[in-house]
Short mmCIF file of C-alpha atoms in Angstrom, two decimals:
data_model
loop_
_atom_site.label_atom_id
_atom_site.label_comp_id
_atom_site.label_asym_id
_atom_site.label_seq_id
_atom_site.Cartn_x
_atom_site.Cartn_y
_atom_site.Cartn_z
CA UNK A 215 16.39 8.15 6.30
CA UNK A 216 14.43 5.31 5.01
CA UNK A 217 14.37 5.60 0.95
CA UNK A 218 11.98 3.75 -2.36
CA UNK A 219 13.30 4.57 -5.82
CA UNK A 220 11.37 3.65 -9.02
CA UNK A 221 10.72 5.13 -11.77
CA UNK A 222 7.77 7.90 -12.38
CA UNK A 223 6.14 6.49 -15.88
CA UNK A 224 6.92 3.56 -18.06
CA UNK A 225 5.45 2.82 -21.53
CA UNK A 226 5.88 -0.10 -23.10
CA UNK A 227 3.70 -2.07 -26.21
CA UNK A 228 1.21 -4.57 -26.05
CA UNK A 229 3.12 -7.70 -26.24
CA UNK A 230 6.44 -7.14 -25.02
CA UNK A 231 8.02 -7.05 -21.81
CA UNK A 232 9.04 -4.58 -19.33
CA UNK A 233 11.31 -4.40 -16.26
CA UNK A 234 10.37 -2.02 -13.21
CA UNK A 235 13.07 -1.35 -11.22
CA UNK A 236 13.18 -0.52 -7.83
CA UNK A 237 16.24 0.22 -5.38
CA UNK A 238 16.08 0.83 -1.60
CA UNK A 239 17.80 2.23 1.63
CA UNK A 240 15.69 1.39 4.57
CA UNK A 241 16.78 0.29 8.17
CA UNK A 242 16.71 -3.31 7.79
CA UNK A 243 15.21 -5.76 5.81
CA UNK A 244 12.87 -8.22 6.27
CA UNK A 245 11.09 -8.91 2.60
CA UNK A 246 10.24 -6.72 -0.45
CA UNK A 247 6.36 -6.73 -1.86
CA UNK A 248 5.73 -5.66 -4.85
CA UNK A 249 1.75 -4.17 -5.68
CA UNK A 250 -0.65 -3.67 -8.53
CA UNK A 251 -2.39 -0.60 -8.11
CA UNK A 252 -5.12 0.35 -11.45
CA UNK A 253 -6.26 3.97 -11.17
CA UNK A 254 -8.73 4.50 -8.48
CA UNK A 255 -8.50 1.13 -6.94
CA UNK A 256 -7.06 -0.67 -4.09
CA UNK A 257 -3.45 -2.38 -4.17
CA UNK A 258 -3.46 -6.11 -5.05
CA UNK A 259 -0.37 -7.91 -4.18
CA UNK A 260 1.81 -9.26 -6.63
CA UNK A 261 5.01 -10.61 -5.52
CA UNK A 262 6.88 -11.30 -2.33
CA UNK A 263 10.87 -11.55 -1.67
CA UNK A 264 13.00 -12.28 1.23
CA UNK A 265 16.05 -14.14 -0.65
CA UNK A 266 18.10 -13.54 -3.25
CA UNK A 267 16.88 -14.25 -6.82
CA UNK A 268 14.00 -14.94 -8.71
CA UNK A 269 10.53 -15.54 -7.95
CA UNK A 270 8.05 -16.15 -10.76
CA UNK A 271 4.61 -16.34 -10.69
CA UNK A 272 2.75 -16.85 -14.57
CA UNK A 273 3.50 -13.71 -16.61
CA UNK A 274 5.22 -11.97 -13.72
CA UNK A 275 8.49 -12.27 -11.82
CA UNK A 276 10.40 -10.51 -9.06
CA UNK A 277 14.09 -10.26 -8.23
CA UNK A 278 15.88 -9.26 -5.28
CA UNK A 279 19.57 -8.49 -4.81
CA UNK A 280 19.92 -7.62 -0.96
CA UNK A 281 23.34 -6.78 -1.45
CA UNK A 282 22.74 -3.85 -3.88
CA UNK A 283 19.49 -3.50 -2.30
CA UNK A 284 17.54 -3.69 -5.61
CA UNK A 285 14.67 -5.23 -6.79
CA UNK A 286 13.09 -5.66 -10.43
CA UNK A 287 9.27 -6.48 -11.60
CA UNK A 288 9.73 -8.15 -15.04
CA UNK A 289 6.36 -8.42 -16.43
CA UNK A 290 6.25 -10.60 -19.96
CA UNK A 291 3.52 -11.22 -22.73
CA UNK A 292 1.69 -7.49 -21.86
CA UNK A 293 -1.90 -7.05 -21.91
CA UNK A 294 -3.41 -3.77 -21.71
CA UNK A 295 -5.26 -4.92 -18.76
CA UNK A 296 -1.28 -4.58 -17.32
CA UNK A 297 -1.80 -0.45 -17.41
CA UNK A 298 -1.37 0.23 -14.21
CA UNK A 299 0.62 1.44 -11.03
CA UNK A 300 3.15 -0.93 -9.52
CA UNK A 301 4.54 -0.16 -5.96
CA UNK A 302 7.28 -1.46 -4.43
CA UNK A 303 7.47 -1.89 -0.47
CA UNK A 304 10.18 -3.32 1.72
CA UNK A 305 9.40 -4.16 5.41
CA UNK A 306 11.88 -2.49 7.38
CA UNK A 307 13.67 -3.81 10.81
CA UNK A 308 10.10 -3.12 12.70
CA UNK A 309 8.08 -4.79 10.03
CA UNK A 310 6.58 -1.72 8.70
CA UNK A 311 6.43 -1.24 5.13
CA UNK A 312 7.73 1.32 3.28
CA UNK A 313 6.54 2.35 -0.29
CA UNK A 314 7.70 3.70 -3.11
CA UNK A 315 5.91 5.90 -5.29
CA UNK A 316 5.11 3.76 -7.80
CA UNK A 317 5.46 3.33 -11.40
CA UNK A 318 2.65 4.52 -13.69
CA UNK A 319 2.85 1.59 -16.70
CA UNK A 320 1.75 2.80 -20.17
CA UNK A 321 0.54 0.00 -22.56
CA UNK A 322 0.12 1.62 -26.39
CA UNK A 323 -1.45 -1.19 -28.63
CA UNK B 285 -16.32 -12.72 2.40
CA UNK B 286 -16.75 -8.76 2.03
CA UNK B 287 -12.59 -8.62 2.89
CA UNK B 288 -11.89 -4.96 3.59
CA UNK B 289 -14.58 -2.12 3.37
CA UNK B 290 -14.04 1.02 4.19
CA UNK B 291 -16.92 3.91 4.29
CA UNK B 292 -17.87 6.07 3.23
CA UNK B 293 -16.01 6.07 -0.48
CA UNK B 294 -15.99 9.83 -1.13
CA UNK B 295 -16.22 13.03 1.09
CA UNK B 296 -16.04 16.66 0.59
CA UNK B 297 -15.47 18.98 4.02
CA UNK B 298 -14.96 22.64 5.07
CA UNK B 299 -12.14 23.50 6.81
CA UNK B 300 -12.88 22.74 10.17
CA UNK B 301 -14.93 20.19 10.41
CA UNK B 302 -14.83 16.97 11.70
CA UNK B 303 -15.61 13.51 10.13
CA UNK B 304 -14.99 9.59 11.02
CA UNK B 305 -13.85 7.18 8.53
CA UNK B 306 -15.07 3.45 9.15
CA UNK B 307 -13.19 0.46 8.30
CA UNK B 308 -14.02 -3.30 8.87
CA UNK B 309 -12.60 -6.59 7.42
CA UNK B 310 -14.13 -10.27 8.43
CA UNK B 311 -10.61 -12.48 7.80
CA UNK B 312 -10.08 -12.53 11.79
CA UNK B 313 -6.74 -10.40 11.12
CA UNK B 314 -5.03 -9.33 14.29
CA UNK B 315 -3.57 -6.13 12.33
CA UNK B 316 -5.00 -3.00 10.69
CA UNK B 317 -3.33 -0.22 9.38
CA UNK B 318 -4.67 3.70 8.23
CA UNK B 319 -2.30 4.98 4.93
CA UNK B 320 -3.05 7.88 2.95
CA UNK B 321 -1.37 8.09 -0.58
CA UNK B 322 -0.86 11.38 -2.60
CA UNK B 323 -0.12 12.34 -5.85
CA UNK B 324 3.56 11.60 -6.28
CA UNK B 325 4.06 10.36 -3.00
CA UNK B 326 4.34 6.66 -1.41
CA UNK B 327 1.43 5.13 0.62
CA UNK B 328 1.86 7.00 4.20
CA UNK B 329 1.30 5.29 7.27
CA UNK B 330 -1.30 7.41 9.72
CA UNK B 331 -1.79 5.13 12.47
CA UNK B 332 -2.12 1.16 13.44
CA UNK B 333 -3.42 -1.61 15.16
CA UNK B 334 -1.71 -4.73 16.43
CA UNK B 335 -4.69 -5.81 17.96
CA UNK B 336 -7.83 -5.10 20.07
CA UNK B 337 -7.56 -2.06 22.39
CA UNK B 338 -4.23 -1.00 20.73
CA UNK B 339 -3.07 1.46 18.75
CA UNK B 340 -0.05 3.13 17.41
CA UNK B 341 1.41 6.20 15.50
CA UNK B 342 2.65 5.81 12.24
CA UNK B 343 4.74 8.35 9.64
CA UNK B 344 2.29 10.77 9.87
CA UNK B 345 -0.29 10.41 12.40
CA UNK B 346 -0.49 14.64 13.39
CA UNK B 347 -4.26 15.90 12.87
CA UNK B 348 -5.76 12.37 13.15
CA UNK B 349 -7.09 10.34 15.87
CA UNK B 350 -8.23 6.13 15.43
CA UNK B 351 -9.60 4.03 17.59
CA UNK B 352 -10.01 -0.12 17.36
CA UNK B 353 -13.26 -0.67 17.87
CA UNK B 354 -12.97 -4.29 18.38
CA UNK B 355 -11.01 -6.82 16.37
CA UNK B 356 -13.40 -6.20 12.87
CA UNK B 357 -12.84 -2.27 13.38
CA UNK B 358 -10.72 0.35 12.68
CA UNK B 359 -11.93 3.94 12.88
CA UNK B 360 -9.90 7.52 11.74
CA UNK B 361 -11.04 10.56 12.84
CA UNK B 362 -10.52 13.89 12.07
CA UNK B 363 -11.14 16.44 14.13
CA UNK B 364 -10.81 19.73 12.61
CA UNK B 365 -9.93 19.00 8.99
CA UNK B 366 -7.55 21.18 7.17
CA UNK B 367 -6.92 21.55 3.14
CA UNK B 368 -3.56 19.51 3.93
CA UNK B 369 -5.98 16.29 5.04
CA UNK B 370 -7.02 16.15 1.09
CA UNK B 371 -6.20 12.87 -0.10
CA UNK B 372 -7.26 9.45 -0.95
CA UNK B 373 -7.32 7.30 2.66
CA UNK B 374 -6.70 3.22 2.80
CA UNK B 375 -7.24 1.09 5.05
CA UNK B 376 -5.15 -2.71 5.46
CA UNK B 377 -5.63 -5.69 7.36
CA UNK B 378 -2.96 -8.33 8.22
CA UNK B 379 -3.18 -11.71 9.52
CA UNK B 380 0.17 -10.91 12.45
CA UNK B 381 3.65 -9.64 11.59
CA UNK B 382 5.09 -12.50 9.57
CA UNK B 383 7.55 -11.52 7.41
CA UNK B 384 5.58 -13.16 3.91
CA UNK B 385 1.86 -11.41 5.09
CA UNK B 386 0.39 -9.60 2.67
CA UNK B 387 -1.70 -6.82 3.42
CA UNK B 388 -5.08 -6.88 2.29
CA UNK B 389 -6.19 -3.19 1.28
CA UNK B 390 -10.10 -1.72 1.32
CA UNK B 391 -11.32 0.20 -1.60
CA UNK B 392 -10.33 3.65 -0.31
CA UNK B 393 -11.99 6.89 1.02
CA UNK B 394 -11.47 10.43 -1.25
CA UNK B 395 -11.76 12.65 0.74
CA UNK B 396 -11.77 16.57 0.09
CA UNK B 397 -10.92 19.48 2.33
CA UNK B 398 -11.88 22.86 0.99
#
């Protein structure tokens, strides 16, 4: 079966930086998305990857290992604006996406 | 641009009864896509739409019907809604399949079965 691992619930402090991880086991591959989701609101998209490595964007970044089929959300300099969900999704060999969970994110001043 | 709206934004039902759930985006994208998303649980795909006049199932699409209205449109109905249909329902719109697309999502429907 197709398969989105992250972690439930995160906290981290105002400031600092965080790393969401997120591995998968889906049939195929064909780009992993990562989402902002605050609580009772829509997903925004963050972050797209189809190759290896790193993709940055401002405060946030993505990485993707499609070898270990793993993916990380580093998020730097946190505001509390930051407390939110973050999904990840991979589109799979008929370009459907599968989603995680999601990771609750906990800022404490 | 409105991007995605969905309607109506909350709902309680009885077991039983029926209800549509109205979605509509104005970016001219060829795909839309019904999800529901539950406590604990991923974003679930109901049913889709590559285009006008076409639909398809998705993970989950028992106890739900959708129609594409036209290429604006994308309807979900419930027929005879059942305490198990209790969730939060989004609707996404996609320009085509390309790998990069990003779905766009509408604000979401709560709906609750009792």
């Amino acid at each position: 079966g197709q398969n989105i691992d992250q972690p439930t619930e995160m906290t981290a402090t105002e400031g600092a930086i965080v790393q969401i991880n997120c591995t998968y086991q889906t049939s195929g591959f064909n780009g992993l998305f990562w989402y902002q989701q605050h609580a009772g609101e829509a997903p925004t998209f963050l972050s797209y990857n189809v190759l290896d490595g790193l993709e940055e964007k401002g405060r946030f970044s993505s990485f993707l290992s499609r070898s270990k089929g793993y993916s990380y959300l580093l998020l730097k300099e946190l505001q509390m604006k930051d407390s939110a969900s973050y999904l990840c999704a991979v589109k799979d060999s008929n370009y459907q996406l599968i989603w995680g969970a999601g990771t609750k994110l906990i800022i404490k001043p | 641009n409105a991007g995605v709206t969905q309607t109506p934004k909350f709902r309680v039902l009885k077991t039983g009864q029926s209800m549509t759930l109205l979605c509509a985006q104005d970016m001219n994208h060829e795909y839309m896509y019904w999800y529901r998303q539950d406590p604990g649980m991923g974003l679930r795909l109901i049913h889709y739409s590559v285009g006008e006049g076409t639909t398809a199932k998705g993970e989950v699409p028992d106890g739900y019907n959708v129609s594409r209205l036209n290429k604006r449109e994308f309807s979900l109905r419930l027929e005879s809604a059942a305490p198990s249909q209790t969730s939060v329902y989004f609707c996404a719109s996609i320009h085509g399949s390309g790998e990069a697309n990003e779905q766009f999502f509408g604000p979401g429907t709560r709906l609750t079965v009792l």
